[in-house]
Coordinates of C-alpha atoms and ligand atoms in Angstrom, one line a residue:
M226 CA 20.6 2.2 13.9
I227 CA 17.6 2.7 16.1
P228 CA 18.2 5.3 18.8
D229 CA 17.9 4.0 22.4
K230 CA 15.6 6.8 23.3
A231 CA 12.8 8.3 21.3
P232 CA 13.1 12.1 20.7
K233 CA 11.0 14.3 22.9
E234 CA 10.7 17.4 20.8
D235 CA 8.6 18.1 17.7
V236 CA 6.9 14.7 17.8
F237 CA 3.4 13.4 18.3
H238 CA 2.6 10.6 20.7
G239 CA -0.1 7.9 20.7
S240 CA -2.6 8.3 23.5
E241 CA -2.1 6.8 27.0
E242 CA -5.3 4.8 26.4
L243 CA -3.9 3.2 23.3
K244 CA -0.6 2.4 25.1
K245 CA -2.5 0.5 27.8
E246 CA -3.8 -2.2 25.5
A247 CA -1.1 -2.1 22.7
H248 CA 0.9 -5.1 21.6
I249 CA 4.0 -2.9 21.5
P250 CA 3.4 -0.2 24.2
S251 CA 6.7 1.7 24.2
F252 CA 9.7 2.7 22.1
E253 CA 11.9 0.7 24.4
K254 CA 9.8 -2.5 23.8
Y255 CA 10.0 -1.8 20.0
K256 CA 13.7 -1.5 20.2
E257 CA 14.1 -4.6 22.3
L258 CA 12.0 -6.7 19.9
Y259 CA 13.6 -5.1 16.9
M260 CA 17.1 -6.2 18.1
K261 CA 15.8 -9.7 18.7
S262 CA 14.3 -9.8 15.1
I263 CA 17.7 -8.9 13.7
D264 CA 20.0 -10.9 16.0
H265 CA 17.8 -14.0 16.4
P266 CA 15.4 -14.1 13.5
D267 CA 14.8 -17.8 14.2
E268 CA 13.5 -17.1 17.6
F269 CA 11.5 -14.0 16.5
W270 CA 9.7 -15.7 13.5
G271 CA 9.5 -19.0 15.4
D272 CA 7.3 -17.2 18.0
V273 CA 5.2 -15.8 15.2
A274 CA 4.8 -19.1 13.4
K275 CA 3.4 -20.8 16.6
D276 CA 0.1 -19.1 16.0
F277 CA -0.3 -20.7 12.6
F278 CA -1.2 -24.2 11.4
W279 CA 1.5 -26.2 9.8
K280 CA 0.8 -29.6 8.2
T281 CA 4.5 -30.5 8.6
K282 CA 7.3 -28.6 10.3
H283 CA 10.1 -26.8 8.6
T284 CA 13.4 -28.7 8.2
G285 CA 15.6 -25.8 7.1
P286 CA 16.5 -22.6 8.9
F287 CA 13.9 -19.8 9.1
L288 CA 15.7 -17.6 6.7
E289 CA 18.3 -18.6 4.1
Y290 CA 19.4 -16.1 1.4
N291 CA 21.9 -14.5 -0.9
F292 CA 21.6 -10.8 -1.6
D293 CA 25.0 -10.4 -3.3
V294 CA 25.0 -10.8 -7.1
T295 CA 28.8 -11.1 -7.0
K296 CA 28.4 -14.3 -5.0
G297 CA 25.9 -16.1 -7.2
E298 CA 22.2 -16.2 -7.8
I299 CA 19.9 -14.1 -5.6
Y300 CA 17.5 -16.2 -3.6
V301 CA 15.4 -16.1 -0.4
K302 CA 14.1 -19.2 1.3
F303 CA 11.9 -19.0 4.4
M304 CA 10.9 -22.0 6.5
E305 CA 11.9 -24.5 3.9
G306 CA 10.4 -27.9 4.3
A307 CA 7.2 -26.7 6.1
T308 CA 3.9 -27.4 4.5
T309 CA 0.7 -25.4 5.1
N310 CA -2.2 -23.8 3.3
I311 CA -2.8 -20.1 3.5
C312 CA -6.6 -20.4 2.9
Y313 CA -6.8 -22.8 5.8
N314 CA -4.9 -20.4 8.0
L315 CA -7.2 -17.5 7.0
L316 CA -10.5 -19.3 7.3
D317 CA -10.6 -22.8 8.9
R318 CA -8.1 -21.8 11.6
N319 CA -10.3 -18.9 12.6
V320 CA -13.4 -21.0 12.7
H321 CA -12.0 -24.2 14.3
D322 CA -9.0 -23.2 16.4
R323 CA -9.8 -19.6 17.3
K324 CA -13.5 -20.0 17.7
L325 CA -14.2 -16.9 15.6
G326 CA -16.7 -18.6 13.3
D327 CA -19.5 -16.2 14.1
N328 CA -17.4 -13.1 13.9
V329 CA -17.9 -10.7 11.0
A330 CA -15.1 -11.0 8.4
F331 CA -16.4 -8.5 5.9
Y332 CA -19.8 -8.1 7.4
C333 CA -20.2 -11.7 6.4
T334 CA -19.0 -14.5 8.9
F335 CA -15.9 -16.6 8.6
Q336 CA -18.2 -19.7 8.7
K337 CA -20.0 -18.5 5.6
H338 CA -16.8 -17.9 3.8
L339 CA -15.6 -21.3 4.6
S340 CA -18.6 -23.1 3.3
A341 CA -19.0 -20.6 0.5
P342 CA -18.8 -22.9 -2.5
Q343 CA -21.9 -24.8 -1.5
R344 CA -24.1 -21.8 -1.1
Y345 CA -23.5 -19.6 -3.9
Q346 CA -26.4 -18.4 -5.3
Y347 CA -26.3 -16.2 -8.3
E348 CA -26.3 -12.9 -6.3
S349 CA -23.3 -13.9 -4.2
I350 CA -21.0 -15.1 -7.0
S351 CA -19.6 -11.8 -7.8
N352 CA -18.9 -11.3 -4.0
R353 CA -17.0 -14.5 -3.8
R354 CA -14.8 -13.6 -6.8
R355 CA -13.0 -11.3 -4.3
F356 CA -11.8 -14.4 -2.5
K357 CA -10.1 -16.0 -5.5
A358 CA -6.8 -14.8 -4.3
A359 CA -7.3 -16.9 -1.2
S360 CA -8.8 -19.8 -2.9
S361 CA -6.8 -23.0 -3.5
S362 CA -9.0 -24.6 -6.0
T363 CA -8.5 -23.8 -9.7
E364 CA -11.6 -25.7 -10.8
Q365 CA -13.6 -23.4 -8.7
I366 CA -12.4 -20.5 -10.7
E367 CA -13.2 -22.1 -14.0
L368 CA -16.8 -22.7 -12.7
D369 CA -17.0 -19.1 -11.6
R370 CA -16.2 -17.8 -15.0
K371 CA -19.2 -19.3 -16.7
S372 CA -21.5 -18.3 -13.9
D373 CA -20.0 -14.8 -13.9
T374 CA -20.9 -14.2 -17.5
E375 CA -24.4 -15.6 -16.8
T376 CA -24.9 -13.2 -14.0
A377 CA -23.1 -10.2 -15.6
Q378 CA -26.4 -8.5 -16.3
R379 CA -27.4 -8.7 -12.7
E380 CA -24.3 -6.9 -11.3
T381 CA -25.1 -3.7 -9.7
D382 CA -23.2 -0.6 -10.6
R383 CA -21.5 1.8 -8.2
E384 CA -24.6 3.7 -7.3
G385 CA -26.2 0.4 -6.3
K386 CA -28.9 0.5 -8.9
E387 CA -29.7 -2.5 -11.1
K388 CA -28.0 -2.1 -14.4
T389 CA -29.1 -4.1 -17.4
R390 CA -26.3 -5.1 -19.7
P391 CA -26.4 -7.4 -22.7
V392 CA -25.7 -11.0 -21.7
P393 CA -22.6 -12.3 -23.4
Q394 CA -23.7 -15.4 -25.3
V395 CA -21.4 -18.3 -24.2
P396 CA -22.4 -21.4 -26.0
W397 CA -22.7 -24.6 -23.9
D398 CA -19.9 -27.0 -24.7
P399 CA -20.6 -30.4 -23.1
E400 CA -16.9 -31.3 -23.5
V401 CA -15.7 -28.7 -21.1
D402 CA -18.8 -27.1 -19.4
L403 CA -20.2 -28.5 -16.2
C404 CA -23.5 -27.4 -14.7
W405 CA -22.9 -25.5 -11.4
H406 CA -26.2 -26.5 -9.9
S407 CA -25.9 -30.2 -10.5
L408 CA -22.3 -30.2 -9.2
I409 CA -23.1 -28.3 -6.1
R410 CA -26.2 -30.2 -5.2
G411 CA -25.0 -32.8 -2.7
A412 CA -21.4 -31.6 -2.6
S413 CA -19.8 -31.9 0.8
D414 CA -18.8 -28.9 3.0
E415 CA -15.5 -30.6 3.6
C416 CA -12.6 -30.2 1.2
E417 CA -9.1 -31.3 2.1
P418 CA -6.8 -28.3 1.5
E419 CA -3.9 -28.6 -0.9
W420 CA -0.9 -28.7 1.3
C421 CA 1.7 -26.3 -0.1
E422 CA 5.4 -26.0 0.4
S423 CA 6.6 -22.8 2.1
E424 CA 8.3 -21.5 -1.0
D425 CA 5.4 -22.5 -3.4
P426 CA 4.2 -19.5 -5.4
L427 CA 1.2 -17.8 -3.8
F428 CA 0.5 -15.1 -6.4
I429 CA 2.1 -13.0 -9.0
L430 CA 1.2 -9.3 -9.1
Y431 CA 2.3 -7.2 -12.0
T432 CA 3.8 -3.8 -11.3
S433 CA 4.2 -1.3 -14.0
G434 CA 7.0 0.8 -12.6
S435 CA 7.7 4.1 -14.3
T436 CA 9.5 2.6 -17.3
G437 CA 9.6 -0.6 -19.2
K438 CA 7.3 -3.7 -19.3
P439 CA 5.4 -4.6 -16.2
K440 CA 7.2 -7.1 -13.9
G441 CA 5.5 -10.1 -12.4
V442 CA 6.3 -9.8 -8.7
L443 CA 6.2 -13.3 -7.2
H444 CA 5.3 -13.9 -3.6
T445 CA 5.4 -17.3 -1.8
V446 CA 3.2 -18.9 0.8
S447 CA 4.7 -19.0 4.3
G448 CA 6.9 -15.9 4.4
Y449 CA 4.1 -13.7 2.9
M450 CA 1.6 -15.2 5.3
L451 CA 3.6 -14.5 8.4
Y452 CA 4.7 -11.1 7.3
T453 CA 1.4 -9.7 6.3
A454 CA -0.2 -11.2 9.5
T455 CA 2.5 -9.7 11.8
T456 CA 2.6 -6.3 10.1
F457 CA -1.2 -6.0 10.2
K458 CA -1.4 -7.0 13.9
L459 CA 1.4 -4.7 15.1
V460 CA 1.1 -1.7 12.7
F461 CA -2.6 -1.3 13.2
D462 CA -2.3 -2.7 16.7
H463 CA -5.1 -5.1 16.0
Q464 CA -7.3 -5.9 19.0
P465 CA -10.5 -7.9 19.5
G466 CA -13.5 -5.8 18.7
D467 CA -11.7 -3.7 16.1
V468 CA -13.5 -2.7 12.9
Y469 CA -10.8 -2.2 10.3
W470 CA -11.3 -0.4 7.0
C471 CA -8.7 -0.2 4.2
T472 CA -10.0 1.9 1.3
A473 CA -7.6 0.5 -1.3
D474 CA -8.5 -1.2 -4.5
I475 CA -8.3 -5.0 -4.0
G476 CA -6.2 -5.4 -7.1
W477 CA -3.4 -3.3 -5.7
I478 CA -0.8 -4.9 -3.4
T479 CA -2.4 -3.0 -0.5
G480 CA -5.7 -4.8 -1.2
H481 CA -3.9 -8.1 -1.2
S482 CA -1.8 -7.7 2.0
Y483 CA -4.1 -5.4 4.0
I484 CA -7.6 -6.2 2.9
T485 CA -7.3 -9.9 2.2
Y486 CA -4.4 -11.7 3.8
G487 CA -3.3 -9.6 6.8
P488 CA -6.8 -9.0 8.3
L489 CA -8.1 -12.5 7.6
A490 CA -5.0 -14.1 9.1
N491 CA -5.8 -12.1 12.3
G492 CA -9.5 -13.0 12.3
A493 CA -10.2 -9.3 11.9
T494 CA -13.5 -7.6 11.1
S495 CA -13.3 -5.4 8.0
V496 CA -15.4 -3.1 6.0
L497 CA -15.1 -3.8 2.3
F498 CA -15.8 -0.8 0.2
E499 CA -16.4 -0.5 -3.5
G500 CA -17.3 3.1 -4.5
L501 CA -16.1 6.7 -4.5
P502 CA -15.1 8.7 -1.5
T503 CA -16.9 11.7 -3.1
Y504 CA -20.2 10.0 -3.9
P505 CA -23.0 10.8 -3.0
D506 CA -21.0 13.5 -1.3
V507 CA -17.5 14.2 0.1
G508 CA -18.6 13.0 3.6
R509 CA -19.0 9.4 2.4
M510 CA -15.9 8.1 4.2
W511 CA -16.8 9.5 7.6
E512 CA -20.4 8.4 7.2
I513 CA -19.2 4.9 6.7
V514 CA -16.8 5.3 9.7
D515 CA -19.7 6.2 11.9
K516 CA -22.1 3.6 10.4
Y517 CA -19.7 0.6 11.2
S518 CA -17.9 2.2 14.1
V519 CA -14.6 1.9 12.3
T520 CA -11.6 1.8 14.7
K521 CA -8.6 1.5 12.3
F522 CA -8.7 3.4 9.0
Y523 CA -6.2 3.1 6.2
T524 CA -6.1 5.2 3.1
A525 CA -3.7 7.0 0.7
P526 CA -2.4 10.6 0.8
T527 CA -4.1 11.3 -2.5
A528 CA -7.5 10.6 -1.0
I529 CA -6.6 12.8 2.0
R530 CA -5.5 15.7 -0.2
M531 CA -8.6 15.3 -2.3
L532 CA -11.0 15.5 0.7
M533 CA -9.0 18.3 2.2
K534 CA -9.9 20.4 -0.8
F535 CA -13.4 20.6 0.5
G536 CA -12.4 21.8 4.0
S537 CA -13.3 20.3 7.3
D538 CA -17.1 20.8 7.4
P539 CA -17.9 17.5 5.6
V540 CA -15.7 15.7 8.2
V541 CA -16.9 17.3 11.4
K542 CA -20.5 16.6 10.4
Y543 CA -19.8 13.1 11.6
K544 CA -18.7 11.9 15.0
R545 CA -15.7 9.6 14.2
E546 CA -15.5 8.7 17.9
S547 CA -14.7 5.1 17.2
L548 CA -11.4 5.9 15.4
K549 CA -8.2 4.8 17.1
V550 CA -5.5 4.6 14.5
L551 CA -5.2 6.2 11.1
G552 CA -2.9 4.9 8.4
T553 CA -1.5 6.1 5.1
V554 CA 0.2 4.4 2.2
G555 CA 1.3 4.9 -1.4
E556 CA 3.2 8.2 -1.5
P557 CA 5.1 10.5 0.8
I558 CA 2.4 12.3 2.8
N559 CA 3.2 16.0 2.9
P560 CA 3.2 17.5 6.4
E561 CA 0.2 19.7 5.5
A562 CA -2.0 16.7 4.7
W563 CA -0.7 14.8 7.7
Q564 CA -1.7 17.6 10.0
W565 CA -5.2 17.8 8.5
Y566 CA -5.6 14.0 8.8
Y567 CA -4.4 14.1 12.4
N568 CA -6.2 17.3 13.6
V569 CA -9.5 17.1 11.7
V570 CA -10.1 13.4 10.8
G571 CA -8.5 12.0 14.0
D572 CA -9.5 14.9 16.3
K573 CA -5.8 14.9 17.6
R574 CA -6.5 11.6 19.3
C575 CA -5.3 9.1 16.7
P576 CA -1.7 8.2 15.8
I577 CA -1.0 8.1 12.1
V578 CA 1.0 5.2 10.8
D579 CA 2.7 6.3 7.6
T580 CA 3.6 3.0 6.1
F581 CA 6.3 2.8 3.5
W582 CA 6.4 -0.4 1.4
Q583 CA 6.2 -1.7 -2.1
T584 CA 4.5 -4.5 -4.1
E585 CA 8.0 -6.0 -3.9
T586 CA 8.3 -5.9 -0.1
G587 CA 5.0 -7.7 0.4
G588 CA 4.2 -5.7 3.5
H589 CA 5.2 -2.6 5.6
V590 CA 9.0 -2.1 5.9
L591 CA 9.3 1.4 7.3
T592 CA 6.5 2.4 9.7
P593 CA 5.6 3.7 13.1
L594 CA 3.9 1.4 15.6
P595 CA 1.0 3.4 16.9
A596 CA 1.6 3.2 20.7
A597 CA 5.4 2.9 20.5
T598 CA 6.8 5.3 17.9
P599 CA 6.6 9.1 18.4
M600 CA 5.5 10.5 15.0
K601 CA 6.9 13.2 12.9
P602 CA 4.5 14.4 10.1
G603 CA 5.8 13.1 6.8
S604 CA 8.2 10.5 8.1
A605 CA 7.7 6.8 7.8
T606 CA 9.9 6.7 11.0
F607 CA 11.7 3.3 11.6
P608 CA 12.1 -0.2 10.2
F609 CA 9.6 -2.9 11.0
F610 CA 10.9 -6.1 12.7
G611 CA 13.4 -8.0 10.6
V612 CA 14.1 -5.1 8.2
V613 CA 17.5 -3.5 8.1
P614 CA 17.6 -0.2 6.0
A615 CA 20.6 1.7 4.9
I616 CA 21.2 4.9 2.9
L617 CA 23.8 4.7 0.2
N618 CA 25.5 7.4 -1.8
E619 CA 26.1 7.2 -5.6
S620 CA 29.3 5.2 -5.0
G621 CA 27.4 2.6 -3.0
E622 CA 28.9 3.6 0.4
E623 CA 26.7 3.4 3.4
L624 CA 26.1 6.8 5.0
E625 CA 25.9 7.1 8.7
G626 CA 23.9 9.6 10.8
P627 CA 21.9 12.4 9.2
S628 CA 22.2 11.8 5.4
E629 CA 20.3 11.5 2.1
G630 CA 20.6 9.0 -0.7
Y631 CA 19.4 5.7 -2.0
L632 CA 17.2 3.6 0.3
V633 CA 18.3 0.0 0.4
F634 CA 17.8 -3.0 2.6
K635 CA 20.6 -5.2 3.8
Q636 CA 18.9 -8.5 4.4
P637 CA 15.6 -10.1 3.5
W638 CA 12.5 -10.3 5.7
P639 CA 9.9 -13.1 5.2
G640 CA 7.6 -11.2 2.9
V641 CA 10.1 -9.9 0.3
M642 CA 9.4 -10.9 -3.3
R643 CA 11.2 -14.0 -4.5
T644 CA 11.7 -13.3 -8.2
V645 CA 10.3 -11.6 -11.2
Y646 CA 8.1 -14.4 -12.6
G647 CA 9.8 -16.0 -15.6
N648 CA 12.7 -13.6 -15.5
Q649 CA 15.2 -14.1 -12.7
Q650 CA 17.7 -12.0 -14.7
R651 CA 15.4 -9.0 -14.6
F652 CA 14.8 -9.5 -10.9
E653 CA 18.6 -9.3 -10.2
T654 CA 19.2 -6.4 -12.6
T655 CA 16.4 -4.3 -11.3
Y656 CA 16.9 -4.7 -7.5
F657 CA 20.4 -6.1 -6.9
K658 CA 22.9 -5.1 -9.5
K659 CA 23.4 -1.4 -8.8
F660 CA 24.7 -2.0 -5.3
P661 CA 25.8 -5.6 -4.8
G662 CA 24.8 -6.9 -1.4
Y663 CA 21.7 -4.8 -1.1
Y664 CA 18.0 -4.8 -2.2
V665 CA 17.5 -1.4 -3.9
T666 CA 14.1 0.1 -3.5
G667 CA 14.4 2.8 -6.2
D668 CA 13.3 5.4 -3.6
G669 CA 15.3 8.3 -2.3
C670 CA 15.5 8.8 1.4
R671 CA 16.8 11.1 4.1
R672 CA 17.6 10.3 7.7
D673 CA 17.4 13.0 10.3
K674 CA 19.4 13.6 13.5
D675 CA 17.0 11.4 15.4
G676 CA 17.4 8.5 13.0
Y677 CA 14.0 9.0 11.4
Y678 CA 13.6 8.0 7.8
W679 CA 11.9 10.3 5.3
I680 CA 11.1 9.1 1.8
T681 CA 11.8 11.7 -0.8
G682 CA 10.2 10.0 -3.8
R683 CA 11.3 7.7 -6.6
I684 CA 15.0 8.3 -7.6
D685 CA 13.9 8.4 -11.3
D686 CA 11.7 11.4 -10.4
M687 CA 14.5 13.4 -8.8
L688 CA 15.2 16.8 -10.3
N689 CA 18.6 18.0 -11.2
V690 CA 18.8 21.8 -11.4
S691 CA 22.2 23.2 -12.1
G692 CA 23.7 20.1 -10.4
H693 CA 21.5 20.3 -7.3
L694 CA 19.4 17.3 -6.6
L695 CA 15.9 18.1 -5.5
S696 CA 13.2 15.7 -4.5
T697 CA 9.8 15.9 -6.0
A698 CA 8.2 15.4 -2.5
E699 CA 10.1 18.4 -1.1
V700 CA 9.0 20.9 -3.8
E701 CA 5.4 19.6 -3.9
S702 CA 5.1 19.8 -0.2
A703 CA 6.2 23.5 -0.3
L704 CA 3.5 24.2 -2.9
V705 CA 0.8 22.4 -1.0
E706 CA 1.6 24.4 2.1
H707 CA 0.0 27.4 0.3
E708 CA -3.6 27.7 1.3
A709 CA -4.8 27.9 -2.3
V710 CA -3.2 24.5 -3.3
A711 CA -4.8 21.1 -2.8
E712 CA -2.3 19.0 -4.7
A713 CA 0.9 19.5 -6.6
A714 CA 3.1 17.5 -9.0
V715 CA 6.5 18.7 -10.1
V716 CA 8.6 17.4 -13.0
G717 CA 11.9 18.4 -14.7
R718 CA 11.8 20.0 -18.2
P719 CA 15.1 20.0 -20.0
H720 CA 16.9 23.4 -19.9
P721 CA 19.9 24.4 -22.0
V722 CA 21.8 26.0 -19.1
K723 CA 20.4 24.5 -15.9
G724 CA 20.0 20.9 -17.1
E725 CA 16.5 20.8 -15.8
S726 CA 13.9 23.5 -15.0
L727 CA 11.0 23.0 -12.7
Y728 CA 7.6 22.6 -14.2
C729 CA 4.9 22.5 -11.6
F730 CA 1.3 21.3 -11.9
V731 CA -1.0 22.6 -9.2
T732 CA -4.6 21.6 -8.3
L733 CA -6.3 24.4 -6.4
N734 CA -8.7 24.1 -3.5
D735 CA -12.4 24.1 -4.2
G736 CA -13.6 27.6 -5.0
V737 CA -10.1 29.2 -5.6
T738 CA -9.3 30.6 -9.0
Y739 CA -6.0 30.6 -10.7
N740 CA -4.4 34.0 -11.7
R741 CA -1.0 35.6 -12.1
P742 CA -0.7 37.1 -8.6
L743 CA -1.3 33.6 -7.2
E744 CA 1.4 32.1 -9.5
A745 CA 3.9 34.7 -8.2
E746 CA 3.0 33.9 -4.6
L747 CA 3.5 30.2 -5.2
K748 CA 7.0 30.8 -6.8
K749 CA 7.9 33.0 -3.9
Q750 CA 6.7 30.4 -1.4
V751 CA 8.9 27.6 -2.9
R752 CA 11.8 29.9 -3.1
E753 CA 11.5 30.8 0.6
K754 CA 10.9 27.3 1.8
I755 CA 13.6 25.5 -0.1
G756 CA 15.9 28.1 -1.7
A757 CA 16.5 30.0 -4.9
I758 CA 17.6 26.9 -6.7
A759 CA 14.1 25.4 -6.4
T760 CA 12.2 28.4 -7.8
P761 CA 9.6 27.0 -10.2
D762 CA 10.1 28.0 -13.8
Y763 CA 6.6 27.1 -14.9
I764 CA 3.4 26.7 -13.0
Q765 CA 0.4 25.2 -14.7
N766 CA -3.1 25.1 -13.3
A767 CA -4.2 21.4 -13.2
P768 CA -7.8 20.7 -12.3
G769 CA -6.9 17.0 -12.4
L770 CA -3.6 15.1 -12.4
P771 CA -2.8 11.8 -14.2
K772 CA -2.9 9.0 -11.6
T773 CA -2.8 5.3 -11.4
R774 CA -5.8 3.5 -9.8
S775 CA -3.9 3.3 -6.6
G776 CA -3.6 7.1 -6.6
K777 CA 0.0 7.5 -7.6
I778 CA 0.8 10.6 -9.7
M779 CA 2.3 9.5 -13.1
R780 CA 5.1 12.0 -13.4
R781 CA 6.3 10.2 -16.5
V782 CA 3.2 11.4 -18.2
L783 CA 3.5 14.9 -16.8
R784 CA 7.1 15.1 -18.1
K785 CA 5.7 14.5 -21.6
I786 CA 3.1 17.2 -21.1
A787 CA 5.7 19.7 -19.9
C788 CA 7.6 19.1 -23.1
D789 CA 4.5 18.9 -25.3
E790 CA 5.4 15.4 -26.4
R791 CA 2.3 13.6 -27.5
D792 CA 3.8 10.1 -27.5
L793 CA 2.9 9.0 -24.0
G794 CA 4.0 5.4 -24.1
D795 CA 2.0 2.8 -22.1
I796 CA -0.7 4.6 -20.2
S797 CA -2.9 1.5 -19.5
T798 CA -2.6 2.0 -15.8
L799 CA -4.0 5.6 -16.0
A800 CA -7.2 5.8 -13.9
D801 CA -8.8 8.7 -15.9
S802 CA -7.3 9.5 -19.3
S803 CA -9.5 12.6 -19.9
V804 CA -7.2 14.6 -17.5
V805 CA -4.3 14.2 -19.9
E806 CA -6.0 15.9 -22.9
Q807 CA -7.1 18.7 -20.6
L808 CA -3.5 19.3 -19.4
F809 CA -2.1 19.3 -22.9
Q810 CA -4.7 22.0 -23.8
N811 CA -3.8 24.2 -20.8
R812 CA 0.0 23.9 -21.1
C813 CA 1.8 27.0 -20.1
C814 CA 3.8 28.0 -23.2
P815 CA 7.3 28.6 -22.1
A816 CA 8.3 32.2 -22.8
V817 CA 11.6 31.5 -24.5
Ligands
LIG1078 C1 2.3 -0.1 -1.1 C2 2.6 0.5 -2.4 C3 5.6 1.5 -4.1 C4 6.1 2.9 -4.1 C5 7.3 3.0 -3.2 C6 7.3 4.5 -2.9 C7 5.8 4.8 -2.8 C8 4.5 3.8 -0.9 C9 4.9 5.2 0.7 C10 5.6 5.6 -0.4 C11 6.4 7.4 0.7 C12 5.0 6.0 1.9 N1 3.2 -0.3 -3.3 N2 5.3 4.7 -1.4 N3 4.2 4.1 0.4 N4 6.4 6.7 -0.4 N5 5.8 7.1 1.9 N6 4.4 5.7 3.1 O1 2.4 1.7 -2.6 O2 4.4 -1.0 -5.4 O3 2.3 0.3 -5.5 O4 4.4 1.4 -4.8 O5 5.2 3.8 -3.5 O6 7.8 5.2 -4.0 O7 8.5 2.6 -3.9 S1 3.5 0.0 -4.8

């Protein structure tokens, strides 16, 4: 349950200035609206839906569902019977209804995006590819493919220099190939959208998970549209004049929900960035923040920790006066990194929205609202509207008050996934079987005395040392609190007596060298912060850690390294495979 009053001690507050203009200006207002979203979802989502274009109205209730496997098939239906088009809502509506046609979308206007298919010149085709996700025309994509290969050699590389690549020879087949130029010449700017049903598939995004084959997470049109639009608007407190920048990879769910759909649905102005935060130097992010006067900035803890390694000089070199709200996503943010983000990057002025969510949830599910929720460093705080979390113990009993266990959700919100594409069985087994009646996130979670939620990491990554369950986040956070450590990853290594022993990988700050006294200090630090049970058995110096492209540490790979097992399984999502070989070479040989 959400407390009536927000706590007053050990919390950080959004500025008074922010509260003045905010959509949700106080904790009381949040609570009031939250209760409405749970008790009267039809009214709550009905109000949200008013801002969107519907070709036909819904005929069914706003939300219909079954979350209980013992009662039949799992399903979620939102606004059944309504027809709309998401691309129309993201582009046409902004131009025609909201008169935002001349506003910058991605430093390129909405009007230009709308009439894009008629203008594309060679140079722009690779840009438009980014909009495929929002495009309703499959023929267009077919056309793109041929043009893309033709223009491959002209694509610029990360450094922005022209690169010459061999042109793939695609023979012209008059049976299937059409000439772009002759088709586009004289084509009309108008194209009637394809009117889709609410529950028509929108996209399928494959998520690897820690084990098993990737699952095709299916999202549908209306629910995903309203959910990403609403979370974007309220979690970043979107206001006219904002310049928003999400540094995520567009292929990650964060790129879908919070670079593409959410911001465009709000007519927001965004910075779209393809590049490295460390090139040409580690001040790149803040240089861009100043250049475009970015007001809302969203990145991952891994990026924050990486930049933190280089200290505050490269940050304070830039003004960053435009910043108003900072966001993080992807992993638990350790309080150390939170403090740095808050104090250095945000100059103690900007609230941090620590947004917990998954590919499966479509949008934020646990998150602060910048002007309403007092923040605690490392906590994703409270549920978003329509979301009802619970913490269960191993027997599936709901825990009340301060507690720790499995994070689950008791009812759907509009943006939740609808199925695993082509495998409803796997959908039900993965998310609904363990605890009938609940959506199981697979994450561990703690709730404190004030009702705040703290994600402790994936349940599969939990460590079991002599029967004591330890969260990876907790041990890693204790290591990172040491001034020498930039990043840490902890895994369990089988132990004949304890069950598991702690094998810790640490990346040191720029300029620090690894040695025995430091190792001893680190062991002592964890022991003091958490307890004797958490004393690391092994610590390995790790100049780099295996991560996915979205920055998540692949602990599954680290577990193999800790045990010197070379068969790593599927590592296709690994961003940089060279780090793995390096880690195998520098293993600490257990002194048995
Ligand atoms: C958005 C995204 C999902 C998993 C999720 C968690 C972890 C994400 C946070 C977080 C703690 C956060 N989608 N996670 N955000 N843990 N605090 N704010 O990351 O499908 O790629 O990953 O990421 O374990 O289950 S995802």
